[in-house]
């Protein structure tokens, strides 16, 4: 039976890299498309017409999230792997207290996408995952959400949004792990992504390389040779290091 995946934020960067790798490994993928003007995802769909479907999706908009779930339900009726990758940053994030006024509207936007977006997605897609033997829920977080290891002196909205998704995943884990759901909470490293609106050339990892590390962890199973303990939720990074929360 072909495995079914849903990936949010698949237009470019890490999400598109994960989507491409899933296709290479034989998955049927529904890719959340927020920016139809960004044509690379459409080109990938044209090259994989039987296995990739682009689905209009804004994780900050409940109607589009529910519509995406309905599209997948009608097409396959099942989801095995949900990868909550969509995330945003802001050019106002580096503002320090006392230097420039904080942009609270931007902070609300970051929280709505980075923290509430994965919660909306999980709630909408849970009914489709109930019959899966995998029931794998993956969340792209960040070291920015670690309270014990926080070193920044600004980036309030972004860091707070990532701390919020970390606790949300903990609550989901408490509820859903007894029902057989498995979790991956992940810090992908410093990726040359487009979170600021254009590709960051100063970061360390190209999206394709970051996607390789991410998907290897997302699909890794527990066992004698594995670092995975399905009953112990951790935040793990691309190198395998576990981060304190």
PDB file of C-alpha atoms in Angstrom:
ATOM      1  CA  UNK A   1       0.000   0.000   0.000  1.00  0.00           C
ATOM      2  CA  UNK A   2       1.383   3.387  -1.008  1.00  0.00           C
ATOM      3  CA  UNK A   3       2.189   5.695   1.882  1.00  0.00           C
ATOM      4  CA  UNK A   4       0.533   9.116   2.055  1.00  0.00           C
ATOM      5  CA  UNK A   5       2.205  12.318   3.276  1.00  0.00           C
ATOM      6  CA  UNK A   6       1.096  15.916   3.752  1.00  0.00           C
ATOM      7  CA  UNK A   7       3.742  18.669   3.849  1.00  0.00           C
ATOM      8  CA  UNK A   8       3.006  22.280   4.752  1.00  0.00           C
ATOM      9  CA  UNK A   9       5.088  25.170   3.468  1.00  0.00           C
ATOM     10  CA  UNK A  10       6.158  23.155   0.439  1.00  0.00           C
ATOM     11  CA  UNK A  11       6.534  26.083  -1.993  1.00  0.00           C
ATOM     12  CA  UNK A  12      10.277  26.409  -1.515  1.00  0.00           C
ATOM     13  CA  UNK A  13      13.162  25.834   0.865  1.00  0.00           C
ATOM     14  CA  UNK A  14      13.044  22.972   3.336  1.00  0.00           C
ATOM     15  CA  UNK A  15       9.422  22.058   2.592  1.00  0.00           C
ATOM     16  CA  UNK A  16      10.044  21.687  -1.120  1.00  0.00           C
ATOM     17  CA  UNK A  17      13.200  19.700  -0.447  1.00  0.00           C
ATOM     18  CA  UNK A  18      11.300  17.313   1.832  1.00  0.00           C
ATOM     19  CA  UNK A  19       8.556  16.960  -0.767  1.00  0.00           C
ATOM     20  CA  UNK A  20      11.046  16.066  -3.501  1.00  0.00           C
ATOM     21  CA  UNK A  21      12.756  13.466  -1.320  1.00  0.00           C
ATOM     22  CA  UNK A  22       9.448  11.874  -0.354  1.00  0.00           C
ATOM     23  CA  UNK A  23       8.603  11.531  -4.035  1.00  0.00           C
ATOM     24  CA  UNK A  24      11.981   9.914  -4.674  1.00  0.00           C
ATOM     25  CA  UNK A  25      11.173   7.385  -1.963  1.00  0.00           C
ATOM     26  CA  UNK A  26       7.824   6.470  -3.507  1.00  0.00           C
ATOM     27  CA  UNK A  27       5.401   8.429  -1.342  1.00  0.00           C
ATOM     28  CA  UNK A  28       2.130   9.987  -2.487  1.00  0.00           C
ATOM     29  CA  UNK A  29       2.454  13.602  -1.397  1.00  0.00           C
ATOM     30  CA  UNK A  30      -0.015  16.430  -0.878  1.00  0.00           C
ATOM     31  CA  UNK A  31       2.014  19.632  -0.790  1.00  0.00           C
ATOM     32  CA  UNK A  32       0.667  22.734   0.886  1.00  0.00           C
ATOM     33  CA  UNK A  33       0.971  25.634  -1.556  1.00  0.00           C
ATOM     34  CA  UNK A  34       0.825  29.142  -0.104  1.00  0.00           C
ATOM     35  CA  UNK A  35       2.484  31.022  -2.983  1.00  0.00           C
ATOM     36  CA  UNK A  36       1.127  29.862  -6.352  1.00  0.00           C
ATOM     37  CA  UNK A  37       3.261  32.520  -8.036  1.00  0.00           C
ATOM     38  CA  UNK A  38       6.329  30.530  -6.954  1.00  0.00           C
ATOM     39  CA  UNK A  39       6.419  28.057  -9.835  1.00  0.00           C
ATOM     40  CA  UNK A  40       8.991  25.480  -8.714  1.00  0.00           C
ATOM     41  CA  UNK A  41       6.423  23.393  -6.829  1.00  0.00           C
ATOM     42  CA  UNK A  42       4.116  23.349  -9.842  1.00  0.00           C
ATOM     43  CA  UNK A  43       7.022  22.178 -11.989  1.00  0.00           C
ATOM     44  CA  UNK A  44       7.666  19.361  -9.511  1.00  0.00           C
ATOM     45  CA  UNK A  45       3.985  18.398  -9.689  1.00  0.00           C
ATOM     46  CA  UNK A  46       4.078  18.361 -13.494  1.00  0.00           C
ATOM     47  CA  UNK A  47       7.034  15.993 -13.335  1.00  0.00           C
ATOM     48  CA  UNK A  48       5.209  13.740 -10.844  1.00  0.00           C
ATOM     49  CA  UNK A  49       1.534  13.941 -11.876  1.00  0.00           C
ATOM     50  CA  UNK A  50       0.528  10.644 -10.259  1.00  0.00           C
ATOM     51  CA  UNK A  51       2.210  11.163  -6.906  1.00  0.00           C
ATOM     52  CA  UNK A  52       2.232  14.908  -6.136  1.00  0.00           C
ATOM     53  CA  UNK A  53      -0.805  17.114  -5.638  1.00  0.00           C
ATOM     54  CA  UNK A  54      -0.462  20.811  -4.824  1.00  0.00           C
ATOM     55  CA  UNK A  55      -3.117  21.918  -2.345  1.00  0.00           C
ATOM     56  CA  UNK A  56      -3.882  25.598  -1.641  1.00  0.00           C
ATOM     57  CA  UNK A  57      -3.024  26.085   2.016  1.00  0.00           C
ATOM     58  CA  UNK A  58      -2.533  28.916   4.474  1.00  0.00           C
ATOM     59  CA  UNK A  59      -1.981  27.365   7.893  1.00  0.00           C
ATOM     60  CA  UNK A  60      -3.121  30.621   9.512  1.00  0.00           C
ATOM     61  CA  UNK A  61      -6.522  30.291   7.830  1.00  0.00           C
ATOM     62  CA  UNK A  62      -8.797  27.620   9.267  1.00  0.00           C
ATOM     63  CA  UNK A  63     -11.002  27.457   6.163  1.00  0.00           C
ATOM     64  CA  UNK A  64      -8.077  26.601   3.874  1.00  0.00           C
ATOM     65  CA  UNK A  65      -6.783  24.046   6.376  1.00  0.00           C
ATOM     66  CA  UNK A  66     -10.167  22.320   6.512  1.00  0.00           C
ATOM     67  CA  UNK A  67     -10.497  22.496   2.719  1.00  0.00           C
ATOM     68  CA  UNK A  68      -7.068  20.879   2.341  1.00  0.00           C
ATOM     69  CA  UNK A  69      -8.079  18.056   4.666  1.00  0.00           C
ATOM     70  CA  UNK A  70     -11.239  17.516   2.644  1.00  0.00           C
ATOM     71  CA  UNK A  71      -9.226  17.393  -0.595  1.00  0.00           C
ATOM     72  CA  UNK A  72      -6.998  14.691   0.837  1.00  0.00           C
ATOM     73  CA  UNK A  73      -9.970  12.809   2.283  1.00  0.00           C
ATOM     74  CA  UNK A  74     -11.673  12.637  -1.087  1.00  0.00           C
ATOM     75  CA  UNK A  75      -8.471  11.606  -2.865  1.00  0.00           C
ATOM     76  CA  UNK A  76      -7.071   8.973  -0.506  1.00  0.00           C
ATOM     77  CA  UNK A  77      -9.065   8.849   2.738  1.00  0.00           C
ATOM     78  CA  UNK A  78      -5.874   8.363   4.741  1.00  0.00           C
ATOM     79  CA  UNK A  79      -2.712  10.164   5.851  1.00  0.00           C
ATOM     80  CA  UNK A  80       0.315   8.361   7.271  1.00  0.00           C
ATOM     81  CA  UNK A  81       2.725  11.267   7.704  1.00  0.00           C
ATOM     82  CA  UNK A  82       1.945  14.916   8.501  1.00  0.00           C
ATOM     83  CA  UNK A  83       4.932  17.257   8.309  1.00  0.00           C
ATOM     84  CA  UNK A  84       4.223  20.659   9.832  1.00  0.00           C
ATOM     85  CA  UNK A  85       6.983  22.649   8.189  1.00  0.00           C
ATOM     86  CA  UNK A  86       5.359  26.009   7.330  1.00  0.00           C
ATOM     87  CA  UNK A  87       6.893  28.872   9.265  1.00  0.00           C
ATOM     88  CA  UNK A  88       7.588  32.567   8.949  1.00  0.00           C
ATOM     89  CA  UNK A  89      10.083  35.078  10.248  1.00  0.00           C
ATOM     90  CA  UNK A  90      10.050  38.856  10.216  1.00  0.00           C
ATOM     91  CA  UNK A  91      12.557  41.598   9.410  1.00  0.00           C
ATOM     92  CA  UNK A  92      11.365  43.332  12.593  1.00  0.00           C
ATOM     93  CA  UNK A  93      12.481  40.439  14.813  1.00  0.00           C
ATOM     94  CA  UNK A  94      15.953  41.812  15.697  1.00  0.00           C
ATOM     95  CA  UNK A  95      14.482  44.923  17.349  1.00  0.00           C
ATOM     96  CA  UNK A  96      15.674  45.250  20.948  1.00  0.00           C
ATOM     97  CA  UNK A  97      13.701  46.845  23.737  1.00  0.00           C
ATOM     98  CA  UNK A  98      14.474  50.533  24.041  1.00  0.00           C
ATOM     99  CA  UNK A  99      15.960  50.847  20.552  1.00  0.00           C
ATOM    100  CA  UNK A 100      12.905  50.594  18.270  1.00  0.00           C
ATOM    101  CA  UNK A 101       9.214  50.028  19.054  1.00  0.00           C
ATOM    102  CA  UNK A 102       8.239  46.367  18.947  1.00  0.00           C
ATOM    103  CA  UNK A 103       5.973  45.351  16.053  1.00  0.00           C
ATOM    104  CA  UNK A 104       3.186  43.554  17.888  1.00  0.00           C
ATOM    105  CA  UNK A 105       1.107  42.972  14.758  1.00  0.00           C
ATOM    106  CA  UNK A 106       4.048  41.053  13.305  1.00  0.00           C
ATOM    107  CA  UNK A 107       4.390  39.073  16.523  1.00  0.00           C
ATOM    108  CA  UNK A 108       0.734  38.049  16.250  1.00  0.00           C
ATOM    109  CA  UNK A 109       1.363  36.947  12.658  1.00  0.00           C
ATOM    110  CA  UNK A 110       4.365  34.826  13.652  1.00  0.00           C
ATOM    111  CA  UNK A 111       2.413  33.198  16.461  1.00  0.00           C
ATOM    112  CA  UNK A 112      -0.569  32.522  14.201  1.00  0.00           C
ATOM    113  CA  UNK A 113       1.565  30.722  11.622  1.00  0.00           C
ATOM    114  CA  UNK A 114       4.354  29.146  13.676  1.00  0.00           C
ATOM    115  CA  UNK A 115       2.376  28.059  16.748  1.00  0.00           C
ATOM    116  CA  UNK A 116      -1.309  27.900  15.876  1.00  0.00           C
ATOM    117  CA  UNK A 117      -0.767  26.728  12.288  1.00  0.00           C
ATOM    118  CA  UNK A 118       0.516  23.254  13.236  1.00  0.00           C
ATOM    119  CA  UNK A 119      -2.277  22.943  15.792  1.00  0.00           C
ATOM    120  CA  UNK A 120      -4.902  23.717  13.127  1.00  0.00           C
ATOM    121  CA  UNK A 121      -3.322  21.209  10.777  1.00  0.00           C
ATOM    122  CA  UNK A 122      -3.119  18.430  13.338  1.00  0.00           C
ATOM    123  CA  UNK A 123      -6.712  18.901  14.436  1.00  0.00           C
ATOM    124  CA  UNK A 124      -7.988  18.899  10.844  1.00  0.00           C
ATOM    125  CA  UNK A 125      -5.990  15.868   9.718  1.00  0.00           C
ATOM    126  CA  UNK A 126      -6.316  13.637  12.771  1.00  0.00           C
ATOM    127  CA  UNK A 127      -9.434  11.867  11.443  1.00  0.00           C
ATOM    128  CA  UNK A 128      -7.470  10.915   8.317  1.00  0.00           C
ATOM    129  CA  UNK A 129      -4.617   9.475  10.362  1.00  0.00           C
ATOM    130  CA  UNK A 130      -6.730   7.272  12.607  1.00  0.00           C
ATOM    131  CA  UNK A 131      -6.495   4.240  10.305  1.00  0.00           C
ATOM    132  CA  UNK A 132      -2.787   4.622   9.532  1.00  0.00           C
ATOM    133  CA  UNK A 133      -0.297   2.129  10.924  1.00  0.00           C
ATOM    134  CA  UNK A 134       2.333   4.897  11.130  1.00  0.00           C
ATOM    135  CA  UNK A 135       0.409   7.880  12.550  1.00  0.00           C
ATOM    136  CA  UNK A 136       3.538  10.042  12.353  1.00  0.00           C
ATOM    137  CA  UNK A 137       3.245  13.718  13.358  1.00  0.00           C
ATOM    138  CA  UNK A 138       6.312  15.846  12.577  1.00  0.00           C
ATOM    139  CA  UNK A 139       6.931  19.428  13.629  1.00  0.00           C
ATOM    140  CA  UNK A 140       9.711  21.721  12.430  1.00  0.00           C
ATOM    141  CA  UNK A 141      10.592  23.858  15.420  1.00  0.00           C
ATOM    142  CA  UNK A 142      13.865  25.636  16.234  1.00  0.00           C
ATOM    143  CA  UNK A 143      16.546  26.076  18.834  1.00  0.00           C
ATOM    144  CA  UNK A 144      14.961  29.512  19.183  1.00  0.00           C
ATOM    145  CA  UNK A 145      12.198  27.844  21.183  1.00  0.00           C
ATOM    146  CA  UNK A 146      14.566  26.472  23.827  1.00  0.00           C
ATOM    147  CA  UNK A 147      14.195  28.431  27.063  1.00  0.00           C
ATOM    148  CA  UNK A 148      17.094  26.863  28.945  1.00  0.00           C
ATOM    149  CA  UNK A 149      19.558  27.504  26.103  1.00  0.00           C
ATOM    150  CA  UNK A 150      18.259  30.899  24.963  1.00  0.00           C
ATOM    151  CA  UNK A 151      21.058  33.351  24.167  1.00  0.00           C
ATOM    152  CA  UNK A 152      19.333  35.967  22.011  1.00  0.00           C
ATOM    153  CA  UNK A 153      18.613  39.473  23.272  1.00  0.00           C
ATOM    154  CA  UNK A 154      15.695  40.072  20.899  1.00  0.00           C
ATOM    155  CA  UNK A 155      13.625  38.094  18.353  1.00  0.00           C
ATOM    156  CA  UNK A 156      10.712  38.078  20.778  1.00  0.00           C
ATOM    157  CA  UNK A 157       7.919  37.094  18.422  1.00  0.00           C
ATOM    158  CA  UNK A 158       9.842  34.348  16.642  1.00  0.00           C
ATOM    159  CA  UNK A 159      11.325  32.767  19.753  1.00  0.00           C
ATOM    160  CA  UNK A 160       8.056  32.943  21.653  1.00  0.00           C
ATOM    161  CA  UNK A 161       6.201  31.334  18.736  1.00  0.00           C
ATOM    162  CA  UNK A 162       8.663  28.434  18.663  1.00  0.00           C
ATOM    163  CA  UNK A 163       8.434  27.929  22.426  1.00  0.00           C
ATOM    164  CA  UNK A 164       4.664  27.880  21.979  1.00  0.00           C
ATOM    165  CA  UNK A 165       4.720  25.139  19.352  1.00  0.00           C
ATOM    166  CA  UNK A 166       7.060  23.097  21.558  1.00  0.00           C
ATOM    167  CA  UNK A 167       4.573  23.091  24.439  1.00  0.00           C
ATOM    168  CA  UNK A 168       1.715  22.445  22.021  1.00  0.00           C
ATOM    169  CA  UNK A 169       3.501  19.334  20.752  1.00  0.00           C
ATOM    170  CA  UNK A 170       4.058  18.220  24.348  1.00  0.00           C
ATOM    171  CA  UNK A 171       0.324  18.492  25.010  1.00  0.00           C
ATOM    172  CA  UNK A 172      -0.495  16.615  21.803  1.00  0.00           C
ATOM    173  CA  UNK A 173       2.000  13.937  22.780  1.00  0.00           C
ATOM    174  CA  UNK A 174       0.383  13.501  26.193  1.00  0.00           C
ATOM    175  CA  UNK A 175      -3.006  13.062  24.540  1.00  0.00           C
ATOM    176  CA  UNK A 176      -2.214  11.148  21.361  1.00  0.00           C
ATOM    177  CA  UNK A 177       0.767   8.936  22.149  1.00  0.00           C
ATOM    178  CA  UNK A 178      -1.463   6.452  24.060  1.00  0.00           C
ATOM    179  CA  UNK A 179      -3.528   6.172  20.859  1.00  0.00           C
ATOM    180  CA  UNK A 180      -0.508   5.042  18.857  1.00  0.00           C
ATOM    181  CA  UNK A 181       0.601   8.347  17.320  1.00  0.00           C
ATOM    182  CA  UNK A 182       4.337   8.883  16.943  1.00  0.00           C
ATOM    183  CA  UNK A 183       6.071  12.266  17.130  1.00  0.00           C
ATOM    184  CA  UNK A 184       9.118  13.999  15.741  1.00  0.00           C
ATOM    185  CA  UNK A 185       9.967  17.483  17.049  1.00  0.00           C
ATOM    186  CA  UNK A 186      12.861  18.867  15.050  1.00  0.00           C
ATOM    187  CA  UNK A 187      15.342  21.723  14.810  1.00  0.00           C
ATOM    188  CA  UNK A 188      16.610  21.693  11.197  1.00  0.00           C
ATOM    189  CA  UNK A 189      19.664  23.886  11.754  1.00  0.00           C
ATOM    190  CA  UNK A 190      20.446  27.161  10.041  1.00  0.00           C
ATOM    191  CA  UNK A 191      18.971  26.628   6.591  1.00  0.00           C
ATOM    192  CA  UNK A 192      19.420  28.887   3.575  1.00  0.00           C
ATOM    193  CA  UNK A 193      15.680  29.456   3.535  1.00  0.00           C
ATOM    194  CA  UNK A 194      13.363  32.273   2.488  1.00  0.00           C
ATOM    195  CA  UNK A 195      11.822  33.054   5.874  1.00  0.00           C
ATOM    196  CA  UNK A 196      12.825  36.706   5.608  1.00  0.00           C
ATOM    197  CA  UNK A 197      11.370  36.947   2.082  1.00  0.00           C
ATOM    198  CA  UNK A 198      14.568  36.147   0.215  1.00  0.00           C
ATOM    199  CA  UNK A 199      17.091  33.347   0.432  1.00  0.00           C
ATOM    200  CA  UNK A 200      19.540  33.691   3.303  1.00  0.00           C
ATOM    201  CA  UNK A 201      23.039  33.167   1.842  1.00  0.00           C
ATOM    202  CA  UNK A 202      24.711  33.286   5.261  1.00  0.00           C
ATOM    203  CA  UNK A 203      23.136  30.115   6.661  1.00  0.00           C
ATOM    204  CA  UNK A 204      24.997  26.807   6.755  1.00  0.00           C
ATOM    205  CA  UNK A 205      22.702  24.273   5.053  1.00  0.00           C
ATOM    206  CA  UNK A 206      21.198  24.290   1.584  1.00  0.00           C
ATOM    207  CA  UNK A 207      17.511  23.288   1.675  1.00  0.00           C
ATOM    208  CA  UNK A 208      18.198  20.044  -0.188  1.00  0.00           C
ATOM    209  CA  UNK A 209      20.826  19.004   2.368  1.00  0.00           C
ATOM    210  CA  UNK A 210      18.627  20.040   5.287  1.00  0.00           C
ATOM    211  CA  UNK A 211      15.742  18.058   3.791  1.00  0.00           C
ATOM    212  CA  UNK A 212      17.875  14.913   3.684  1.00  0.00           C
ATOM    213  CA  UNK A 213      18.662  15.169   7.397  1.00  0.00           C
ATOM    214  CA  UNK A 214      15.091  16.081   8.313  1.00  0.00           C
ATOM    215  CA  UNK A 215      13.400  13.271   6.416  1.00  0.00           C
ATOM    216  CA  UNK A 216      15.863  10.688   7.707  1.00  0.00           C
ATOM    217  CA  UNK A 217      14.767  11.606  11.225  1.00  0.00           C
ATOM    218  CA  UNK A 218      11.079  11.914  10.409  1.00  0.00           C
ATOM    219  CA  UNK A 219      11.019   8.403   8.939  1.00  0.00           C
ATOM    220  CA  UNK A 220      13.367   6.761  11.415  1.00  0.00           C
ATOM    221  CA  UNK A 221      11.838   3.986  13.467  1.00  0.00           C
ATOM    222  CA  UNK A 222      12.518   2.924  17.032  1.00  0.00           C
ATOM    223  CA  UNK A 223      14.487  -0.222  17.722  1.00  0.00           C
ATOM    224  CA  UNK A 224      17.718  -1.611  19.204  1.00  0.00           C
ATOM    225  CA  UNK A 225      19.901   0.357  16.767  1.00  0.00           C
ATOM    226  CA  UNK A 226      17.847   3.560  16.899  1.00  0.00           C
ATOM    227  CA  UNK A 227      18.050   6.669  19.051  1.00  0.00           C
ATOM    228  CA  UNK A 228      14.259   6.854  18.937  1.00  0.00           C
ATOM    229  CA  UNK A 229      12.177   6.149  22.019  1.00  0.00           C
ATOM    230  CA  UNK A 230       8.589   6.724  20.935  1.00  0.00           C
ATOM    231  CA  UNK A 231       7.468   7.170  24.543  1.00  0.00           C
ATOM    232  CA  UNK A 232       9.984   9.953  25.237  1.00  0.00           C
ATOM    233  CA  UNK A 233       9.401  13.254  23.429  1.00  0.00           C
ATOM    234  CA  UNK A 234      12.547  15.249  22.652  1.00  0.00           C
ATOM    235  CA  UNK A 235      13.610  18.166  20.470  1.00  0.00           C
ATOM    236  CA  UNK A 236      16.367  16.812  18.226  1.00  0.00           C
ATOM    237  CA  UNK A 237      18.480  18.683  15.685  1.00  0.00           C
ATOM    238  CA  UNK A 238      19.944  17.789  12.283  1.00  0.00           C
ATOM    239  CA  UNK A 239      23.135  16.426  13.862  1.00  0.00           C
ATOM    240  CA  UNK A 240      21.245  14.120  16.241  1.00  0.00           C
ATOM    241  CA  UNK A 241      21.778  16.313  19.311  1.00  0.00           C
ATOM    242  CA  UNK A 242      18.907  16.528  21.800  1.00  0.00           C
ATOM    243  CA  UNK A 243      18.116  20.081  22.870  1.00  0.00           C
ATOM    244  CA  UNK A 244      16.966  21.098  26.321  1.00  0.00           C
ATOM    245  CA  UNK A 245      13.584  22.764  26.292  1.00  0.00           C
TER     246      UNK A 245
END
